[in-house]
C-alpha cells in the first residue's frame, strides 16, 4: 500500500491547474487512478472536480468579505486556519491508498519562504499520514527565454527545493507558445543550463556592474546541481508520459506496488 502526493508549485499564471488536469487525464487514459486535491482557497475547478477542496473548510472570498482582508492577507489567514485544523486534512486524505494525489498549490511564494506554511503541511503529510511526496515547480517557457528572468525563476525554484526538502522536478510549461525559431534555440540552453553560457548571455544583456552578480548566480545554479527542466506540452502524450515516468521514479511508485498474479494480467480465456 502506498500513498503518493505530487505538489504542484510555481508562480501565478505558470499553468499549474492546466498541468494538474492534463496529468490526471493522461493517467486515466493509461488506466491509472489519480485525484485532484485543491489547496488554493481562491481556485475554481476547471476540467476535473476537486476530490478534496480546501474551500470546504475555508475560502478566500469568505475571509475577504467577513474580515475585510486583502487577497494576500486573506490567503495567509486561510492557511493559518488550515494549520489549526489539520485533523480536517487527515480525514479528507486518509482513505487514499495506491492512488496518486495531485495537489494544486497557490502561486504565492511567501507561503513557503516568509511564512513556512507549506513546509509544515509537507512534514505533516509525511510524518502523520505516511505520504511519499514529490514537488514539481513550473515556470513558463515564454518567460525564461530571457536569461535574467531565467535566473529569477531558478532562484525561486531553488528556494522551494531547499525549504520543502522534497524530491523536486522542475518543469517548463507552455512550450507550445514558443513559435519563432530564435526563441526555440534560446530555450534549449535552459533545459540543462551551462553556467558559462548563461553568464555570457546575461552579461551581454546587462550593465557591467551586474557581471559579477551574473557570474555568482550562474555558478550557484551549477554548484547546486539540481536545477534542470523538463519541457511540458499539455497536448502531447509523450511529454506527459516522460514527466509521469520521472514522478514514478522519484516517488518509487512501481516498487511500492504489490505484484499481480498472472491471472490478473491476462484474460483467463487466453491462458
PDB file of C-alpha atoms in Angstrom:
ATOM      1  CA  UNK A   1       0.000   0.000   0.000  1.00  0.00           C
ATOM      2  CA  UNK A   2       1.406   3.385  -0.945  1.00  0.00           C
ATOM      3  CA  UNK A   3       0.338   6.973  -0.582  1.00  0.00           C
ATOM      4  CA  UNK A   4       1.781   9.265  -3.221  1.00  0.00           C
ATOM      5  CA  UNK A   5       1.307  13.024  -3.369  1.00  0.00           C
ATOM      6  CA  UNK A   6       2.592  15.380  -6.077  1.00  0.00           C
ATOM      7  CA  UNK A   7       2.740  19.026  -5.015  1.00  0.00           C
ATOM      8  CA  UNK A   8       2.325  21.369  -7.990  1.00  0.00           C
ATOM      9  CA  UNK A   9       4.097  24.659  -7.302  1.00  0.00           C
ATOM     10  CA  UNK A  10       5.064  27.739  -9.254  1.00  0.00           C
ATOM     11  CA  UNK A  11       4.196  31.414  -9.655  1.00  0.00           C
ATOM     12  CA  UNK A  12       0.695  32.560 -10.555  1.00  0.00           C
ATOM     13  CA  UNK A  13      -0.072  32.009 -14.225  1.00  0.00           C
ATOM     14  CA  UNK A  14       2.580  29.334 -14.746  1.00  0.00           C
ATOM     15  CA  UNK A  15      -0.027  26.770 -15.794  1.00  0.00           C
ATOM     16  CA  UNK A  16      -0.305  24.729 -12.594  1.00  0.00           C
ATOM     17  CA  UNK A  17      -4.022  23.976 -12.902  1.00  0.00           C
ATOM     18  CA  UNK A  18      -3.670  23.105 -16.582  1.00  0.00           C
ATOM     19  CA  UNK A  19      -0.825  20.726 -15.734  1.00  0.00           C
ATOM     20  CA  UNK A  20      -2.890  19.102 -12.959  1.00  0.00           C
ATOM     21  CA  UNK A  21      -5.801  18.475 -15.320  1.00  0.00           C
ATOM     22  CA  UNK A  22      -3.546  17.222 -18.106  1.00  0.00           C
ATOM     23  CA  UNK A  23      -1.572  14.758 -15.982  1.00  0.00           C
ATOM     24  CA  UNK A  24      -4.772  13.365 -14.443  1.00  0.00           C
ATOM     25  CA  UNK A  25      -6.329  12.980 -17.899  1.00  0.00           C
ATOM     26  CA  UNK A  26      -3.198  11.204 -19.131  1.00  0.00           C
ATOM     27  CA  UNK A  27      -3.161   8.852 -16.159  1.00  0.00           C
ATOM     28  CA  UNK A  28      -6.805   7.959 -16.702  1.00  0.00           C
ATOM     29  CA  UNK A  29      -6.053   7.277 -20.373  1.00  0.00           C
ATOM     30  CA  UNK A  30      -3.410   4.693 -19.444  1.00  0.00           C
ATOM     31  CA  UNK A  31      -5.636   3.092 -16.794  1.00  0.00           C
ATOM     32  CA  UNK A  32      -4.310   4.644 -13.599  1.00  0.00           C
ATOM     33  CA  UNK A  33      -6.247   6.459 -10.924  1.00  0.00           C
ATOM     34  CA  UNK A  34      -5.483   9.943  -9.676  1.00  0.00           C
ATOM     35  CA  UNK A  35      -7.316  12.551  -7.642  1.00  0.00           C
ATOM     36  CA  UNK A  36      -7.090  16.323  -7.663  1.00  0.00           C
ATOM     37  CA  UNK A  37      -6.530  17.976  -4.287  1.00  0.00           C
ATOM     38  CA  UNK A  38      -7.023  21.737  -4.169  1.00  0.00           C
ATOM     39  CA  UNK A  39      -5.034  23.674  -1.576  1.00  0.00           C
ATOM     40  CA  UNK A  40      -5.751  27.074  -3.131  1.00  0.00           C
ATOM     41  CA  UNK A  41      -8.647  28.744  -1.281  1.00  0.00           C
ATOM     42  CA  UNK A  42      -9.204  31.066  -4.259  1.00  0.00           C
ATOM     43  CA  UNK A  43      -9.278  28.408  -7.012  1.00  0.00           C
ATOM     44  CA  UNK A  44     -12.209  27.192  -9.066  1.00  0.00           C
ATOM     45  CA  UNK A  45     -12.349  23.719 -10.629  1.00  0.00           C
ATOM     46  CA  UNK A  46     -11.865  23.601 -14.384  1.00  0.00           C
ATOM     47  CA  UNK A  47     -11.864  20.272 -16.230  1.00  0.00           C
ATOM     48  CA  UNK A  48     -11.911  17.972 -13.203  1.00  0.00           C
ATOM     49  CA  UNK A  49     -13.774  18.479  -9.970  1.00  0.00           C
ATOM     50  CA  UNK A  50     -11.701  18.595  -6.810  1.00  0.00           C
ATOM     51  CA  UNK A  51     -11.752  15.356  -4.829  1.00  0.00           C
ATOM     52  CA  UNK A  52     -10.509  17.298  -1.807  1.00  0.00           C
ATOM     53  CA  UNK A  53     -11.059  21.051  -1.672  1.00  0.00           C
ATOM     54  CA  UNK A  54      -9.740  23.424   0.990  1.00  0.00           C
ATOM     55  CA  UNK A  55     -12.730  25.675   0.254  1.00  0.00           C
ATOM     56  CA  UNK A  56     -14.898  23.126   2.044  1.00  0.00           C
ATOM     57  CA  UNK A  57     -13.003  24.216   5.140  1.00  0.00           C
ATOM     58  CA  UNK A  58     -12.377  27.889   4.370  1.00  0.00           C
ATOM     59  CA  UNK A  59     -12.479  30.080   1.267  1.00  0.00           C
ATOM     60  CA  UNK A  60     -10.619  33.246   0.411  1.00  0.00           C
ATOM     61  CA  UNK A  61     -13.788  35.060  -0.663  1.00  0.00           C
ATOM     62  CA  UNK A  62     -15.408  34.466   2.730  1.00  0.00           C
ATOM     63  CA  UNK A  63     -12.307  35.663   4.575  1.00  0.00           C
ATOM     64  CA  UNK A  64     -12.050  38.820   2.469  1.00  0.00           C
ATOM     65  CA  UNK A  65     -15.752  39.605   2.941  1.00  0.00           C
ATOM     66  CA  UNK A  66     -16.059  38.842   6.637  1.00  0.00           C
ATOM     67  CA  UNK A  67     -12.669  40.036   7.879  1.00  0.00           C
ATOM     68  CA  UNK A  68     -12.175  42.801   5.289  1.00  0.00           C
ATOM     69  CA  UNK A  69      -8.745  41.498   4.303  1.00  0.00           C
ATOM     70  CA  UNK A  70      -6.926  41.823   1.002  1.00  0.00           C
ATOM     71  CA  UNK A  71      -6.124  38.781  -1.135  1.00  0.00           C
ATOM     72  CA  UNK A  72      -2.606  38.176   0.221  1.00  0.00           C
ATOM     73  CA  UNK A  73      -3.514  38.668   3.875  1.00  0.00           C
ATOM     74  CA  UNK A  74      -6.641  36.595   3.381  1.00  0.00           C
ATOM     75  CA  UNK A  75      -4.647  33.774   1.826  1.00  0.00           C
ATOM     76  CA  UNK A  76      -2.247  33.675   4.758  1.00  0.00           C
ATOM     77  CA  UNK A  77      -5.211  33.657   7.157  1.00  0.00           C
ATOM     78  CA  UNK A  78      -6.731  30.685   5.269  1.00  0.00           C
ATOM     79  CA  UNK A  79      -3.563  28.639   5.638  1.00  0.00           C
ATOM     80  CA  UNK A  80      -3.104  29.553   9.275  1.00  0.00           C
ATOM     81  CA  UNK A  81      -6.655  28.326   9.782  1.00  0.00           C
ATOM     82  CA  UNK A  82      -5.808  25.106   7.944  1.00  0.00           C
ATOM     83  CA  UNK A  83      -2.796  24.551  10.196  1.00  0.00           C
ATOM     84  CA  UNK A  84      -5.098  24.851  13.193  1.00  0.00           C
ATOM     85  CA  UNK A  85      -7.426  22.251  11.667  1.00  0.00           C
ATOM     86  CA  UNK A  86      -5.106  19.628  10.229  1.00  0.00           C
ATOM     87  CA  UNK A  87      -7.454  16.939  11.513  1.00  0.00           C
ATOM     88  CA  UNK A  88      -9.778  18.012   8.649  1.00  0.00           C
ATOM     89  CA  UNK A  89      -7.000  17.341   6.167  1.00  0.00           C
ATOM     90  CA  UNK A  90      -6.258  13.976   7.825  1.00  0.00           C
ATOM     91  CA  UNK A  91      -9.878  12.947   7.453  1.00  0.00           C
ATOM     92  CA  UNK A  92     -10.084  14.051   3.814  1.00  0.00           C
ATOM     93  CA  UNK A  93      -6.860  12.349   2.716  1.00  0.00           C
ATOM     94  CA  UNK A  94      -6.791   9.323   4.968  1.00  0.00           C
ATOM     95  CA  UNK A  95      -8.525   6.825   2.675  1.00  0.00           C
ATOM     96  CA  UNK A  96      -6.437   7.199  -0.474  1.00  0.00           C
ATOM     97  CA  UNK A  97      -4.037   4.284  -0.854  1.00  0.00           C
ATOM     98  CA  UNK A  98      -2.341   3.115  -4.060  1.00  0.00           C
ATOM     99  CA  UNK A  99      -3.601   6.213  -5.889  1.00  0.00           C
ATOM    100  CA  UNK A 100      -1.906   9.422  -6.964  1.00  0.00           C
ATOM    101  CA  UNK A 101      -2.962  12.643  -5.322  1.00  0.00           C
ATOM    102  CA  UNK A 102      -2.170  15.691  -7.476  1.00  0.00           C
ATOM    103  CA  UNK A 103      -2.035  18.619  -5.047  1.00  0.00           C
ATOM    104  CA  UNK A 104      -2.599  22.023  -6.656  1.00  0.00           C
ATOM    105  CA  UNK A 105      -0.973  24.740  -4.526  1.00  0.00           C
ATOM    106  CA  UNK A 106      -1.282  28.548  -4.592  1.00  0.00           C
ATOM    107  CA  UNK A 107       1.232  30.608  -6.518  1.00  0.00           C
ATOM    108  CA  UNK A 108       2.231  32.928  -3.658  1.00  0.00           C
ATOM    109  CA  UNK A 109       5.872  32.145  -2.896  1.00  0.00           C
ATOM    110  CA  UNK A 110       5.661  33.642   0.598  1.00  0.00           C
ATOM    111  CA  UNK A 111       3.730  30.566   1.754  1.00  0.00           C
ATOM    112  CA  UNK A 112       6.952  28.580   1.819  1.00  0.00           C
ATOM    113  CA  UNK A 113       9.554  31.333   2.228  1.00  0.00           C
ATOM    114  CA  UNK A 114       8.481  34.126   4.574  1.00  0.00           C
ATOM    115  CA  UNK A 115       5.774  32.067   6.290  1.00  0.00           C
ATOM    116  CA  UNK A 116       6.622  28.338   6.362  1.00  0.00           C
ATOM    117  CA  UNK A 117       3.068  27.112   5.801  1.00  0.00           C
ATOM    118  CA  UNK A 118       3.722  24.573   3.061  1.00  0.00           C
ATOM    119  CA  UNK A 119       6.810  23.109   4.779  1.00  0.00           C
ATOM    120  CA  UNK A 120       4.642  22.472   7.840  1.00  0.00           C
ATOM    121  CA  UNK A 121       1.960  20.781   5.733  1.00  0.00           C
ATOM    122  CA  UNK A 122       4.618  18.712   3.948  1.00  0.00           C
ATOM    123  CA  UNK A 123       6.034  17.427   7.221  1.00  0.00           C
ATOM    124  CA  UNK A 124       2.527  16.592   8.450  1.00  0.00           C
ATOM    125  CA  UNK A 125       1.707  14.613   5.295  1.00  0.00           C
ATOM    126  CA  UNK A 126       4.975  12.695   5.566  1.00  0.00           C
ATOM    127  CA  UNK A 127       5.075  12.025   9.287  1.00  0.00           C
ATOM    128  CA  UNK A 128       1.406  11.687  10.209  1.00  0.00           C
ATOM    129  CA  UNK A 129      -0.141  10.290   7.023  1.00  0.00           C
ATOM    130  CA  UNK A 130       2.919   8.487   5.594  1.00  0.00           C
ATOM    131  CA  UNK A 131       2.730  10.086   2.168  1.00  0.00           C
ATOM    132  CA  UNK A 132       5.575   9.719  -0.320  1.00  0.00           C
ATOM    133  CA  UNK A 133       5.825  13.236  -1.719  1.00  0.00           C
ATOM    134  CA  UNK A 134       7.400  14.908  -4.722  1.00  0.00           C
ATOM    135  CA  UNK A 135       7.317  18.594  -5.648  1.00  0.00           C
ATOM    136  CA  UNK A 136       7.017  19.900  -9.187  1.00  0.00           C
ATOM    137  CA  UNK A 137       7.885  23.536  -9.855  1.00  0.00           C
ATOM    138  CA  UNK A 138       6.519  25.120 -13.028  1.00  0.00           C
ATOM    139  CA  UNK A 139       7.932  28.099 -14.901  1.00  0.00           C
ATOM    140  CA  UNK A 140       6.570  29.491 -18.152  1.00  0.00           C
ATOM    141  CA  UNK A 141       8.804  28.814 -21.152  1.00  0.00           C
ATOM    142  CA  UNK A 142       7.999  32.200 -22.777  1.00  0.00           C
ATOM    143  CA  UNK A 143       9.113  33.859 -19.539  1.00  0.00           C
ATOM    144  CA  UNK A 144      12.525  32.207 -19.180  1.00  0.00           C
ATOM    145  CA  UNK A 145      13.853  32.768 -22.708  1.00  0.00           C
ATOM    146  CA  UNK A 146      15.284  35.958 -21.207  1.00  0.00           C
ATOM    147  CA  UNK A 147      18.396  34.986 -19.179  1.00  0.00           C
ATOM    148  CA  UNK A 148      17.782  37.402 -16.311  1.00  0.00           C
ATOM    149  CA  UNK A 149      14.231  36.060 -15.939  1.00  0.00           C
ATOM    150  CA  UNK A 150      15.602  32.522 -16.071  1.00  0.00           C
ATOM    151  CA  UNK A 151      17.893  33.414 -13.155  1.00  0.00           C
ATOM    152  CA  UNK A 152      14.881  34.727 -11.255  1.00  0.00           C
ATOM    153  CA  UNK A 153      12.926  31.546 -11.928  1.00  0.00           C
ATOM    154  CA  UNK A 154      15.867  29.338 -10.967  1.00  0.00           C
ATOM    155  CA  UNK A 155      16.327  31.103  -7.655  1.00  0.00           C
ATOM    156  CA  UNK A 156      12.639  30.753  -6.794  1.00  0.00           C
ATOM    157  CA  UNK A 157      12.740  27.053  -7.730  1.00  0.00           C
ATOM    158  CA  UNK A 158      15.875  26.526  -5.645  1.00  0.00           C
ATOM    159  CA  UNK A 159      14.213  28.294  -2.728  1.00  0.00           C
ATOM    160  CA  UNK A 160      11.316  25.839  -2.878  1.00  0.00           C
ATOM    161  CA  UNK A 161      13.684  22.874  -3.182  1.00  0.00           C
ATOM    162  CA  UNK A 162      15.701  23.904  -0.128  1.00  0.00           C
ATOM    163  CA  UNK A 163      12.810  24.885   2.117  1.00  0.00           C
ATOM    164  CA  UNK A 164      10.483  21.975   1.346  1.00  0.00           C
ATOM    165  CA  UNK A 165      13.270  19.356   1.481  1.00  0.00           C
ATOM    166  CA  UNK A 166      11.469  17.173  -1.057  1.00  0.00           C
ATOM    167  CA  UNK A 167      12.473  15.370  -4.231  1.00  0.00           C
ATOM    168  CA  UNK A 168      11.935  18.009  -6.854  1.00  0.00           C
ATOM    169  CA  UNK A 169      11.184  18.121 -10.587  1.00  0.00           C
ATOM    170  CA  UNK A 170      11.318  21.426 -12.448  1.00  0.00           C
ATOM    171  CA  UNK A 171       9.080  21.863 -15.475  1.00  0.00           C
ATOM    172  CA  UNK A 172       8.967  24.430 -18.261  1.00  0.00           C
ATOM    173  CA  UNK A 173       5.303  24.883 -19.145  1.00  0.00           C
ATOM    174  CA  UNK A 174       3.641  26.417 -22.211  1.00  0.00           C
ATOM    175  CA  UNK A 175       6.329  25.136 -24.581  1.00  0.00           C
ATOM    176  CA  UNK A 176       3.728  25.248 -27.358  1.00  0.00           C
ATOM    177  CA  UNK A 177       3.624  29.054 -27.074  1.00  0.00           C
ATOM    178  CA  UNK A 178       7.221  29.305 -28.290  1.00  0.00           C
ATOM    179  CA  UNK A 179       6.690  29.811 -32.015  1.00  0.00           C
ATOM    180  CA  UNK A 180       9.727  31.552 -33.519  1.00  0.00           C
ATOM    181  CA  UNK A 181      12.930  29.634 -34.201  1.00  0.00           C
ATOM    182  CA  UNK A 182      15.147  32.132 -32.369  1.00  0.00           C
ATOM    183  CA  UNK A 183      13.256  31.655 -29.103  1.00  0.00           C
ATOM    184  CA  UNK A 184      13.230  27.869 -29.569  1.00  0.00           C
ATOM    185  CA  UNK A 185      17.015  27.845 -29.906  1.00  0.00           C
ATOM    186  CA  UNK A 186      17.424  30.046 -26.836  1.00  0.00           C
ATOM    187  CA  UNK A 187      15.069  27.825 -24.884  1.00  0.00           C
ATOM    188  CA  UNK A 188      17.203  24.696 -25.389  1.00  0.00           C
ATOM    189  CA  UNK A 189      20.049  26.178 -23.345  1.00  0.00           C
ATOM    190  CA  UNK A 190      17.745  26.467 -20.320  1.00  0.00           C
ATOM    191  CA  UNK A 191      16.609  22.832 -20.147  1.00  0.00           C
ATOM    192  CA  UNK A 192      20.014  21.696 -18.898  1.00  0.00           C
ATOM    193  CA  UNK A 193      21.805  25.004 -18.244  1.00  0.00           C
ATOM    194  CA  UNK A 194      25.520  25.565 -18.759  1.00  0.00           C
ATOM    195  CA  UNK A 195      26.714  28.270 -16.315  1.00  0.00           C
ATOM    196  CA  UNK A 196      29.332  29.685 -18.714  1.00  0.00           C
ATOM    197  CA  UNK A 197      26.796  30.097 -21.499  1.00  0.00           C
ATOM    198  CA  UNK A 198      24.306  31.659 -19.095  1.00  0.00           C
ATOM    199  CA  UNK A 199      26.909  34.074 -17.761  1.00  0.00           C
ATOM    200  CA  UNK A 200      27.921  35.224 -21.248  1.00  0.00           C
ATOM    201  CA  UNK A 201      24.294  35.677 -22.275  1.00  0.00           C
ATOM    202  CA  UNK A 202      23.406  37.621 -19.135  1.00  0.00           C
ATOM    203  CA  UNK A 203      26.471  39.848 -19.415  1.00  0.00           C
ATOM    204  CA  UNK A 204      25.521  40.830 -22.966  1.00  0.00           C
ATOM    205  CA  UNK A 205      22.083  41.970 -21.798  1.00  0.00           C
ATOM    206  CA  UNK A 206      23.043  43.804 -18.604  1.00  0.00           C
ATOM    207  CA  UNK A 207      25.297  46.593 -17.408  1.00  0.00           C
ATOM    208  CA  UNK A 208      28.871  45.725 -16.448  1.00  0.00           C
ATOM    209  CA  UNK A 209      28.093  46.470 -12.819  1.00  0.00           C
ATOM    210  CA  UNK A 210      25.917  43.330 -12.763  1.00  0.00           C
ATOM    211  CA  UNK A 211      28.503  40.994 -14.330  1.00  0.00           C
ATOM    212  CA  UNK A 212      29.901  39.764 -11.015  1.00  0.00           C
ATOM    213  CA  UNK A 213      26.365  39.069  -9.783  1.00  0.00           C
ATOM    214  CA  UNK A 214      25.533  37.214 -13.019  1.00  0.00           C
ATOM    215  CA  UNK A 215      28.584  35.014 -12.582  1.00  0.00           C
ATOM    216  CA  UNK A 216      27.756  34.294  -8.943  1.00  0.00           C
ATOM    217  CA  UNK A 217      24.163  33.293  -9.762  1.00  0.00           C
ATOM    218  CA  UNK A 218      25.209  31.106 -12.709  1.00  0.00           C
ATOM    219  CA  UNK A 219      27.805  29.340 -10.554  1.00  0.00           C
ATOM    220  CA  UNK A 220      25.232  28.863  -7.782  1.00  0.00           C
ATOM    221  CA  UNK A 221      22.851  27.208 -10.241  1.00  0.00           C
ATOM    222  CA  UNK A 222      25.681  24.971 -11.455  1.00  0.00           C
ATOM    223  CA  UNK A 223      27.017  24.087  -7.994  1.00  0.00           C
ATOM    224  CA  UNK A 224      23.543  23.297  -6.730  1.00  0.00           C
ATOM    225  CA  UNK A 225      23.441  20.682  -9.459  1.00  0.00           C
ATOM    226  CA  UNK A 226      19.697  20.126  -9.349  1.00  0.00           C
ATOM    227  CA  UNK A 227      18.149  22.872 -11.449  1.00  0.00           C
ATOM    228  CA  UNK A 228      17.208  21.166 -14.707  1.00  0.00           C
ATOM    229  CA  UNK A 229      13.904  21.434 -16.503  1.00  0.00           C
ATOM    230  CA  UNK A 230      11.580  19.049 -18.310  1.00  0.00           C
ATOM    231  CA  UNK A 231       9.585  20.534 -21.202  1.00  0.00           C
ATOM    232  CA  UNK A 232       5.808  20.305 -20.881  1.00  0.00           C
ATOM    233  CA  UNK A 233       3.401  20.185 -23.804  1.00  0.00           C
ATOM    234  CA  UNK A 234      -0.009  19.508 -22.283  1.00  0.00           C
ATOM    235  CA  UNK A 235      -1.461  18.172 -25.549  1.00  0.00           C
ATOM    236  CA  UNK A 236       1.467  15.854 -26.220  1.00  0.00           C
ATOM    237  CA  UNK A 237       1.077  12.386 -24.590  1.00  0.00           C
ATOM    238  CA  UNK A 238       4.810  11.701 -24.951  1.00  0.00           C
ATOM    239  CA  UNK A 239       5.653  14.844 -22.973  1.00  0.00           C
ATOM    240  CA  UNK A 240       3.191  13.929 -20.222  1.00  0.00           C
ATOM    241  CA  UNK A 241       4.408  10.324 -20.157  1.00  0.00           C
ATOM    242  CA  UNK A 242       8.019  11.464 -19.736  1.00  0.00           C
ATOM    243  CA  UNK A 243       7.097  13.686 -16.785  1.00  0.00           C
ATOM    244  CA  UNK A 244       4.993  10.919 -15.247  1.00  0.00           C
ATOM    245  CA  UNK A 245       7.904   8.479 -15.536  1.00  0.00           C
ATOM    246  CA  UNK A 246      10.094  10.924 -13.597  1.00  0.00           C
ATOM    247  CA  UNK A 247       7.391  11.267 -10.940  1.00  0.00           C
ATOM    248  CA  UNK A 248       7.109   7.477 -10.668  1.00  0.00           C
ATOM    249  CA  UNK A 249      10.867   7.118 -10.253  1.00  0.00           C
ATOM    250  CA  UNK A 250      11.133   9.834  -7.619  1.00  0.00           C
ATOM    251  CA  UNK A 251       8.207   8.555  -5.560  1.00  0.00           C
ATOM    252  CA  UNK A 252       9.180   4.880  -6.123  1.00  0.00           C
ATOM    253  CA  UNK A 253       5.646   4.195  -7.280  1.00  0.00           C
ATOM    254  CA  UNK A 254       6.415   0.946  -9.104  1.00  0.00           C
ATOM    255  CA  UNK A 255       8.463  -0.501  -6.251  1.00  0.00           C
ATOM    256  CA  UNK A 256       5.606   0.003  -3.809  1.00  0.00           C
ATOM    257  CA  UNK A 257       3.001  -1.795  -5.943  1.00  0.00           C
ATOM    258  CA  UNK A 258       2.076  -5.331  -4.989  1.00  0.00           C
ATOM    259  CA  UNK A 259       2.971  -7.968  -7.594  1.00  0.00           C
ATOM    260  CA  UNK A 260      -0.010  -9.127  -9.622  1.00  0.00           C
ATOM    261  CA  UNK A 261      -0.948 -12.747 -10.172  1.00  0.00           C
ATOM    262  CA  UNK A 262      -0.714 -13.923 -13.784  1.00  0.00           C
ATOM    263  CA  UNK A 263      -4.486 -14.225 -13.925  1.00  0.00           C
ATOM    264  CA  UNK A 264      -4.733 -10.527 -13.089  1.00  0.00           C
ATOM    265  CA  UNK A 265      -2.595  -9.559 -16.049  1.00  0.00           C
ATOM    266  CA  UNK A 266      -4.210 -11.663 -18.780  1.00  0.00           C
ATOM    267  CA  UNK A 267      -7.664 -12.669 -19.825  1.00  0.00           C
ATOM    268  CA  UNK A 268      -8.405 -16.043 -18.195  1.00  0.00           C
ATOM    269  CA  UNK A 269      -9.672 -17.415 -21.529  1.00  0.00           C
ATOM    270  CA  UNK A 270      -6.307 -16.610 -23.144  1.00  0.00           C
ATOM    271  CA  UNK A 271      -4.323 -18.746 -20.674  1.00  0.00           C
TER     272      UNK A 271
END
